[in-house]
Coordinates of C-alpha atoms and ligand atoms in Angstrom, one line a residue:
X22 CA 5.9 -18.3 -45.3
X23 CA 4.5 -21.6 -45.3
X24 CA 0.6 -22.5 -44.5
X25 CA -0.4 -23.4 -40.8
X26 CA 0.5 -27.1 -40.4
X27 CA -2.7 -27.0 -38.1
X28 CA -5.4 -25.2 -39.9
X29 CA -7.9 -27.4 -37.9
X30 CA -6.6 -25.2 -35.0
X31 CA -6.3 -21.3 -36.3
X32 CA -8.7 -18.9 -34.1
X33 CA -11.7 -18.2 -35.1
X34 CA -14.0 -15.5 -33.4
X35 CA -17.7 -16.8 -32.0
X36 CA -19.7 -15.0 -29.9
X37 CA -21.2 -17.8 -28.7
X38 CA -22.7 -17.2 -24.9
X39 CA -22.6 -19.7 -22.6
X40 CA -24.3 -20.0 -19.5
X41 CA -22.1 -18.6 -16.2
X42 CA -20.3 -21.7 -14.8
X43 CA -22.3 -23.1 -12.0
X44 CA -20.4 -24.5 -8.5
X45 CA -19.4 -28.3 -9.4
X46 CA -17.9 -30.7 -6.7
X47 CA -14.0 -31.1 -7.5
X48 CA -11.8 -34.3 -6.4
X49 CA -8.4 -33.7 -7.4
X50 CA -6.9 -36.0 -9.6
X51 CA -3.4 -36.0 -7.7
X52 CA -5.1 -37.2 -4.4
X53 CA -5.4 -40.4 -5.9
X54 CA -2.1 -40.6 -7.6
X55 CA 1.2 -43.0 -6.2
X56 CA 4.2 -41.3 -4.3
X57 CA 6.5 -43.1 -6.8
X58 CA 4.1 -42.2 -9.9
X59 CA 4.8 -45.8 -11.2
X60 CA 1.8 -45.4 -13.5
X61 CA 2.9 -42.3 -15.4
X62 CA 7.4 -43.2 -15.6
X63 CA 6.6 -46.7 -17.2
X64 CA 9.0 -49.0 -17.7
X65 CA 11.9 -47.1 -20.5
X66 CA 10.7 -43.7 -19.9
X67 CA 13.0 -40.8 -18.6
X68 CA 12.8 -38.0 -16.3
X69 CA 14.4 -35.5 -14.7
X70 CA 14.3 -32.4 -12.6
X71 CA 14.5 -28.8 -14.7
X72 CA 15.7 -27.3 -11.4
X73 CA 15.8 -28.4 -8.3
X74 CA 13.0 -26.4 -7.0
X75 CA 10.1 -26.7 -10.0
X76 CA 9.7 -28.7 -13.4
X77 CA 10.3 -31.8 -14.9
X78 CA 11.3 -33.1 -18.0
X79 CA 10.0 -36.1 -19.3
X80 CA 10.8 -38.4 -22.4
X81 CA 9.8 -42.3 -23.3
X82 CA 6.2 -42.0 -22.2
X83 CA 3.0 -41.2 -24.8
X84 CA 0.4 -39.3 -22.4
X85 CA -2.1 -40.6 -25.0
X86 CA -1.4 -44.3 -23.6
X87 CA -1.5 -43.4 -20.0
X88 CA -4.7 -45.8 -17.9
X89 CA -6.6 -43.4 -16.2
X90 CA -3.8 -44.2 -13.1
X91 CA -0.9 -42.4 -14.9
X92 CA -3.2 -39.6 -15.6
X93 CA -4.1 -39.1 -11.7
X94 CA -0.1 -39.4 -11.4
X95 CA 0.2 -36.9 -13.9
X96 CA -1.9 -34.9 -11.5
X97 CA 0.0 -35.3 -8.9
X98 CA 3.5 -35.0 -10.0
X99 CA 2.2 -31.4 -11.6
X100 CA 0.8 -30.4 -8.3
X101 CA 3.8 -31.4 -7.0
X102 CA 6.6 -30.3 -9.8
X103 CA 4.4 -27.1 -11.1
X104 CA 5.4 -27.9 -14.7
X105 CA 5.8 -31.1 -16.6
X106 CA 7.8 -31.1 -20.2
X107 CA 6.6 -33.8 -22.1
X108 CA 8.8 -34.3 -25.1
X109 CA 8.1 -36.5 -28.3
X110 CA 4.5 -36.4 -27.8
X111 CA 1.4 -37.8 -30.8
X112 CA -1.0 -35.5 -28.5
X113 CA -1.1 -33.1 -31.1
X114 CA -2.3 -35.5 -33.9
X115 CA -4.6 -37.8 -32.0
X116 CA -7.4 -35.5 -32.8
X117 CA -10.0 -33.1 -30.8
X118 CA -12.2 -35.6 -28.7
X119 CA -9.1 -37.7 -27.3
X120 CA -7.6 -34.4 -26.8
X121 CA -10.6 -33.1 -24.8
X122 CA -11.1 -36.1 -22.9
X123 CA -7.6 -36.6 -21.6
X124 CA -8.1 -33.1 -20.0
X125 CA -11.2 -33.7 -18.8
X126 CA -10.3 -36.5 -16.8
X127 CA -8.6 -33.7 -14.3
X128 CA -12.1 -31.5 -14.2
X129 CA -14.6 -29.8 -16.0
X130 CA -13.0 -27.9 -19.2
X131 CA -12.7 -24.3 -19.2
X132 CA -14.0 -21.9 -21.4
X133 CA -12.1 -18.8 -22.2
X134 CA -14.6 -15.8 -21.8
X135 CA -13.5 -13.7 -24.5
X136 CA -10.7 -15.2 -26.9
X137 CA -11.0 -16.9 -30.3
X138 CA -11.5 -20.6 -30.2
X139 CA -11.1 -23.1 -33.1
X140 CA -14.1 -23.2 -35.2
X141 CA -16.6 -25.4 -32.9
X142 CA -14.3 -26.1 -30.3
X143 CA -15.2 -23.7 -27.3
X144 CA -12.6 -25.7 -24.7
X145 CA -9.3 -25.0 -26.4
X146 CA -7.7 -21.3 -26.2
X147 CA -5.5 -20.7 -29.0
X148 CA -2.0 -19.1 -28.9
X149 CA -1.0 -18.5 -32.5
X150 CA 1.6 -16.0 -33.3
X151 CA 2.5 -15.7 -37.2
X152 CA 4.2 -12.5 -39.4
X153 CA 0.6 -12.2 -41.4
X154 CA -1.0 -13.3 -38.2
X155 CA -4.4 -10.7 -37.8
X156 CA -5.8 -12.8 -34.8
X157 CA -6.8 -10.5 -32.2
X158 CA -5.0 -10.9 -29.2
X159 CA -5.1 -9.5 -25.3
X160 CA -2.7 -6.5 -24.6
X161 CA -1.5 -9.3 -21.9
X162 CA 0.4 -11.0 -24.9
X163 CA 1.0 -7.6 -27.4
X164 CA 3.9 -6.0 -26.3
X165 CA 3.4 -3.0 -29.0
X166 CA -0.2 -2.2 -27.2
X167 CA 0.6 -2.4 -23.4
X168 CA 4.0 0.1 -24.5
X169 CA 6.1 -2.2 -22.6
X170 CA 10.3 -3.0 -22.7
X171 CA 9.6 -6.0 -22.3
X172 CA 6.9 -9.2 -23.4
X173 CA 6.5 -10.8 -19.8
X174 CA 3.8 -10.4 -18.2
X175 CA 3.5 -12.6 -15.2
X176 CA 0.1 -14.5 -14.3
X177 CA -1.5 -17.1 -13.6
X178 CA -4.8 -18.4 -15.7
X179 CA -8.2 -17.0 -15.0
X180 CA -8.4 -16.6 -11.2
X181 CA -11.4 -14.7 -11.5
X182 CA -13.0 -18.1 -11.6
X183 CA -15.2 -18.9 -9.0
X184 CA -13.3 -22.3 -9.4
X185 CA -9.9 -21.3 -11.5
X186 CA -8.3 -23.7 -13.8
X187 CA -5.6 -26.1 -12.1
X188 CA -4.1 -28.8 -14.3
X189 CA -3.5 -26.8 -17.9
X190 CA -2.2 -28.5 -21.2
X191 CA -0.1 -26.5 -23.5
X192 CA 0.1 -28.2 -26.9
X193 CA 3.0 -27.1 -29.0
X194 CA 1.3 -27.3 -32.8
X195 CA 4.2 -25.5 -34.3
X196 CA 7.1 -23.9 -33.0
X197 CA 9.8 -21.5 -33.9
X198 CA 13.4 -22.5 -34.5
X199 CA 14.1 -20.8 -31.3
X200 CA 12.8 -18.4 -28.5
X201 CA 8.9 -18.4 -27.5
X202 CA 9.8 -20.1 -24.5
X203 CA 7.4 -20.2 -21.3
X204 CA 8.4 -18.9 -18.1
X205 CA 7.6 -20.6 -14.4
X206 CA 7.7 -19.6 -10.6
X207 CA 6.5 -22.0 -8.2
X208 CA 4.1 -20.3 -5.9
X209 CA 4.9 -23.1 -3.2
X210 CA 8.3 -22.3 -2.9
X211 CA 7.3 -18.6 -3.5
X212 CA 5.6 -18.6 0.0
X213 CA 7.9 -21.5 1.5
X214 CA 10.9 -18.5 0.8
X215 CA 9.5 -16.3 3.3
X216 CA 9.7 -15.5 7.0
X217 CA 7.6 -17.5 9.6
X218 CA 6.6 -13.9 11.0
X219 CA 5.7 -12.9 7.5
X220 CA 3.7 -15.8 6.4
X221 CA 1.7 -15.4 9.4
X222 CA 0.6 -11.4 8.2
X223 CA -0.4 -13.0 5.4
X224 CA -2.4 -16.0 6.7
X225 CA -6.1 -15.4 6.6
X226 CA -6.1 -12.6 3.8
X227 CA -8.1 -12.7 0.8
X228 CA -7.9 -11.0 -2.4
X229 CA -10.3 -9.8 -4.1
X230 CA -9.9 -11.0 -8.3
X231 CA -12.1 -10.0 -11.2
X232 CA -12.0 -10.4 -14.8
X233 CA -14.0 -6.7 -16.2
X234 CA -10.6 -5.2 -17.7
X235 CA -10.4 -8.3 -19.5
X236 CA -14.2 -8.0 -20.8
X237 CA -14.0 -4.3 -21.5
X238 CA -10.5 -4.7 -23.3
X239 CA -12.2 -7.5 -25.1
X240 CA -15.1 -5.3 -26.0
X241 CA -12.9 -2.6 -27.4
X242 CA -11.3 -5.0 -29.8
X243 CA -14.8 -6.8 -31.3
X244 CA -14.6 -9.8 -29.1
X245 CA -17.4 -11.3 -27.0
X246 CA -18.1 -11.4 -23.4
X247 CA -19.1 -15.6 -23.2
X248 CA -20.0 -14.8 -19.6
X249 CA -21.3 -12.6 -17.4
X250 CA -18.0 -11.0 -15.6
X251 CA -16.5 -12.5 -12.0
X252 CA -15.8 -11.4 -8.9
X253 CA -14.6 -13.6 -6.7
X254 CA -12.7 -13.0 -2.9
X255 CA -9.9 -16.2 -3.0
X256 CA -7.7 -16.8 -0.3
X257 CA -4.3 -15.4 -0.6
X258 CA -2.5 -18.4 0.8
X259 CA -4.3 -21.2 -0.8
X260 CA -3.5 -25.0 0.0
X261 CA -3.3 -27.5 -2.6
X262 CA -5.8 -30.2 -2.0
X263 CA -3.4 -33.4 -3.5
X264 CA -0.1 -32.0 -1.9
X265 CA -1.4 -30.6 1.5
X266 CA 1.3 -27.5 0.4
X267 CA 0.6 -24.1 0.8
X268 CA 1.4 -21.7 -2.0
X269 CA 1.0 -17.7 -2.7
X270 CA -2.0 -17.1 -5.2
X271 CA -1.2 -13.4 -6.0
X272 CA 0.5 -13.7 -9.0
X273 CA 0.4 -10.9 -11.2
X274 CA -1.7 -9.2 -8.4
X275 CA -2.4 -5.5 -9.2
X276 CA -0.5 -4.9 -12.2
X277 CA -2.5 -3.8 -16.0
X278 CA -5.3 -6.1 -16.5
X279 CA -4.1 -8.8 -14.3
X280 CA -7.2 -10.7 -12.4
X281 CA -6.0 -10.5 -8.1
X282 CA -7.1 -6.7 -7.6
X283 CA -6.3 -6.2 -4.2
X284 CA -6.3 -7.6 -1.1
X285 CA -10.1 -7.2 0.5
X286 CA -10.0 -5.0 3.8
X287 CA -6.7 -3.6 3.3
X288 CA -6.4 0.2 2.4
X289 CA -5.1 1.0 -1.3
X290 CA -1.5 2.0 0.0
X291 CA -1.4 -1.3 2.0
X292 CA -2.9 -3.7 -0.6
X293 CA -0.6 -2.2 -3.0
X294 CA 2.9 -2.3 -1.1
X295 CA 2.3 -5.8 -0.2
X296 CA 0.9 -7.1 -3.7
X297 CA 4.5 -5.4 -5.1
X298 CA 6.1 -6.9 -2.9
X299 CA 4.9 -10.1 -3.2
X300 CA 5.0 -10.0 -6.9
X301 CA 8.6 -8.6 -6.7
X302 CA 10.1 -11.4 -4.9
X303 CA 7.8 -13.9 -8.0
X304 CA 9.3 -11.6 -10.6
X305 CA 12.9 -11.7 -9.8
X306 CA 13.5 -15.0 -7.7
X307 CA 15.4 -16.6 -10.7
X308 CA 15.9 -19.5 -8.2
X309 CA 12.3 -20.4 -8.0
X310 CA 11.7 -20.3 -11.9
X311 CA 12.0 -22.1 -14.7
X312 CA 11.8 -21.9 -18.6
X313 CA 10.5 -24.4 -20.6
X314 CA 11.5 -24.3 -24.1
X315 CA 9.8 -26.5 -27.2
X316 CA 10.1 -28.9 -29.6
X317 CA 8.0 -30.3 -31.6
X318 CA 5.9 -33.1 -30.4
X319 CA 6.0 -31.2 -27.2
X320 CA 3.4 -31.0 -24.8
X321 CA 3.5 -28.7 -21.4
X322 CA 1.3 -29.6 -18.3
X323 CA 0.8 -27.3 -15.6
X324 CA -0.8 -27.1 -12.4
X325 CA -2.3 -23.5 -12.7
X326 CA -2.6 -23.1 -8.7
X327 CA 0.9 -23.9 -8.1
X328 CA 2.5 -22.0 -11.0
X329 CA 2.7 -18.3 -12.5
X330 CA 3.7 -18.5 -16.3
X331 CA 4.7 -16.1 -18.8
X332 CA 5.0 -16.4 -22.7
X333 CA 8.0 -14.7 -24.0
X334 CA 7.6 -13.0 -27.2
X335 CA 11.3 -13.3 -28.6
X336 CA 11.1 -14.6 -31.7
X337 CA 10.0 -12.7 -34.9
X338 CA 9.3 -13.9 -38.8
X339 CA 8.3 -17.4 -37.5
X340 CA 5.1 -18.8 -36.4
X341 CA 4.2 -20.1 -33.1
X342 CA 1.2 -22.1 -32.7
X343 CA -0.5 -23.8 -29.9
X344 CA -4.1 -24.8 -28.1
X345 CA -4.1 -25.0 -25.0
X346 CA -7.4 -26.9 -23.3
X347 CA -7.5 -26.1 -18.8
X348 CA -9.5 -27.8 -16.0
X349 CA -11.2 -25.9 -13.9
X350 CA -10.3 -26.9 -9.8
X351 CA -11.8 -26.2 -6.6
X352 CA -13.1 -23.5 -5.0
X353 CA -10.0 -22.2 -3.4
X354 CA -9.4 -22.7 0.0
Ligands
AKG23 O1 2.5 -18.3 -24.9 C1 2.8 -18.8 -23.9 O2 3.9 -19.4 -23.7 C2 1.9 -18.7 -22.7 C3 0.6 -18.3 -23.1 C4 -0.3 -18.2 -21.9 O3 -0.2 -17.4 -21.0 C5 -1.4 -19.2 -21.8 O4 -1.7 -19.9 -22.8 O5 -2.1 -19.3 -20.7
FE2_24 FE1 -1.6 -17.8 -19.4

């Protein structure tokens, strides 16, 4: 096999601490962006829907060009969309401090507490799957560890944040010839699917999310704890600050290491019949998902409140390699 095309990029592990993220203010980039997002689909650029009910594919338009305008309509269309595929992309080669700085125009960069980072570059998690690959990796993403039929794992990104990532890039470095796709629900349309009498049951519940599996799994494989651990109590039916919408944040709630534990004042039979079932109707709504597949040059934007994702780890005897660099949000509400 071939070297890395992105050496620059490979994981390295640093057990680096870092001081535990302290409450910022947060104005969401989307709240400023246009209804017809006139500064992101310049004049020759494509777009259209994946499905009708989340993602969008979009062609003609370099995000590294984008005024600081397009970005906030970047911001908004993801809050809006879930997922954005932008295809034919320089991002990957326009090197680390652009790269940072585009993300940080959406909030303050995230740090992952646990995973290997390029060599000096704390904000960018690192998905790298090779055949001689070594990297150590969460059980979340090892299929042969978590003794599992299957690779997908649903979740959405650190929710044990006091203030959880929201608009996430996903830079495809290199790619396989096929498979390695991503899968999406929409948590809007995950809560807009159910019953008025139902959403009401739910209105006003919090879960209760926390990252110490993580940190202890981390632990048993060599790999720091960055931070002190997080608990945090997060509203179960969050609203998204640039859309007004309201969406379900329980995804992956209760299952293996995932971050939503349980819903706070419930009894355990109660917090885990309605965290199954809300994760069943996520899992197997195929009409509120969608895949997004990659080329090279491709770059993947999501909004990590209004999305649950899920590698897929189909492909074998390639290599997959990507960073991906996340903006923390608010404090949900
Ligand atoms: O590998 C993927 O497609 C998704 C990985 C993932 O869950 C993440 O980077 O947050
Ligand atoms: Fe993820």
């Amino acid at each position: 096999m071939k070297a890395p095309k992105y050496p620059q990029y490979l994981p390295t592990v640093d057990h680096t601490k870092f001081p535990d993220w302290e409450e910022v203010p947060f104005v969401d980039a989307g709240s400023r962006g246009t209804t017809d997002k006139r500064n992101l689909f310049l004049p020759g650029s494509k777009h259209k829907p994946i499905t009708p009910r989340l993602g969008e594919e979009i062609d003609g338009v370099q995000i590294s060009d984008l005024s600081k305008e397009g970005l906030d309509d970047l911001a908004l269309l993801a809050a809006e969309r879930g997922v954005l595929v932008f295809r034919n992309q320089n991002f990957k080669d326009v090197g680390v401090q652009k790269q940072l700085d585009t993300v940080r125009h959406f909030g303050r960069l995230h740090i992952h507490p646990t995973m290997p980072y390029p060599a000096g570059i704390p904000e960018m998690h690192v998905v790298f799957k090779d055949p001689n690959s070594t990297a150590p990796r969460l059980s979340s993403i090892k299929p042969e560890e978590t003794q599992s039929v299957s690779s997908v794992v649903w979740h959405a990104d650190h929710t044990a944040e006091r203030q959880p990532p929201g608009v996430t890039f996903f830079v495809a470095l290199e790619v396989p010839p096929s498979g390695g796709d991503t899968l999406f629900v929409s948590a809007t349309e995950a809560y807009n699917i159910l019953s008025d009498e139902y959403k009401k049951r739910l209105e006003g519940l919090k879960i209760v999310h926390d990252n110490t599996s993580m940190l202890e799994y981390a632990a048993s494989k060599g790999l720091p704890a960055r931070f002190s651990p997080s608990t945090q109590l997060h509203p179960l039916v969050r609203t998204h600050p640039a859309t007004g919408k309201k969406f379900l944040a329980a995804i992956g709630a209760g299952e293996g290491n995932g971050q939503p534990r349980y819903i706070h004042g419930f009894k355990r039979e109660e917090s885990e019949a309605t965290l199954r079932l809300l994760n069943d109707i996520l899992q197997r709504s195929g009409d509120i998902q969608a895949r997004a597949s990659y080329e090279p040059g491709t770059v993947v934007v999501w909004d990590n409140r209004v999305v649950g994702h899920s590698g897929i780890q189909d492909f074998q005897g390639d290599r997959r390699h990507f960073v991906r660099i996340s903006a923390m949000a608010e404090v949900p509400v």
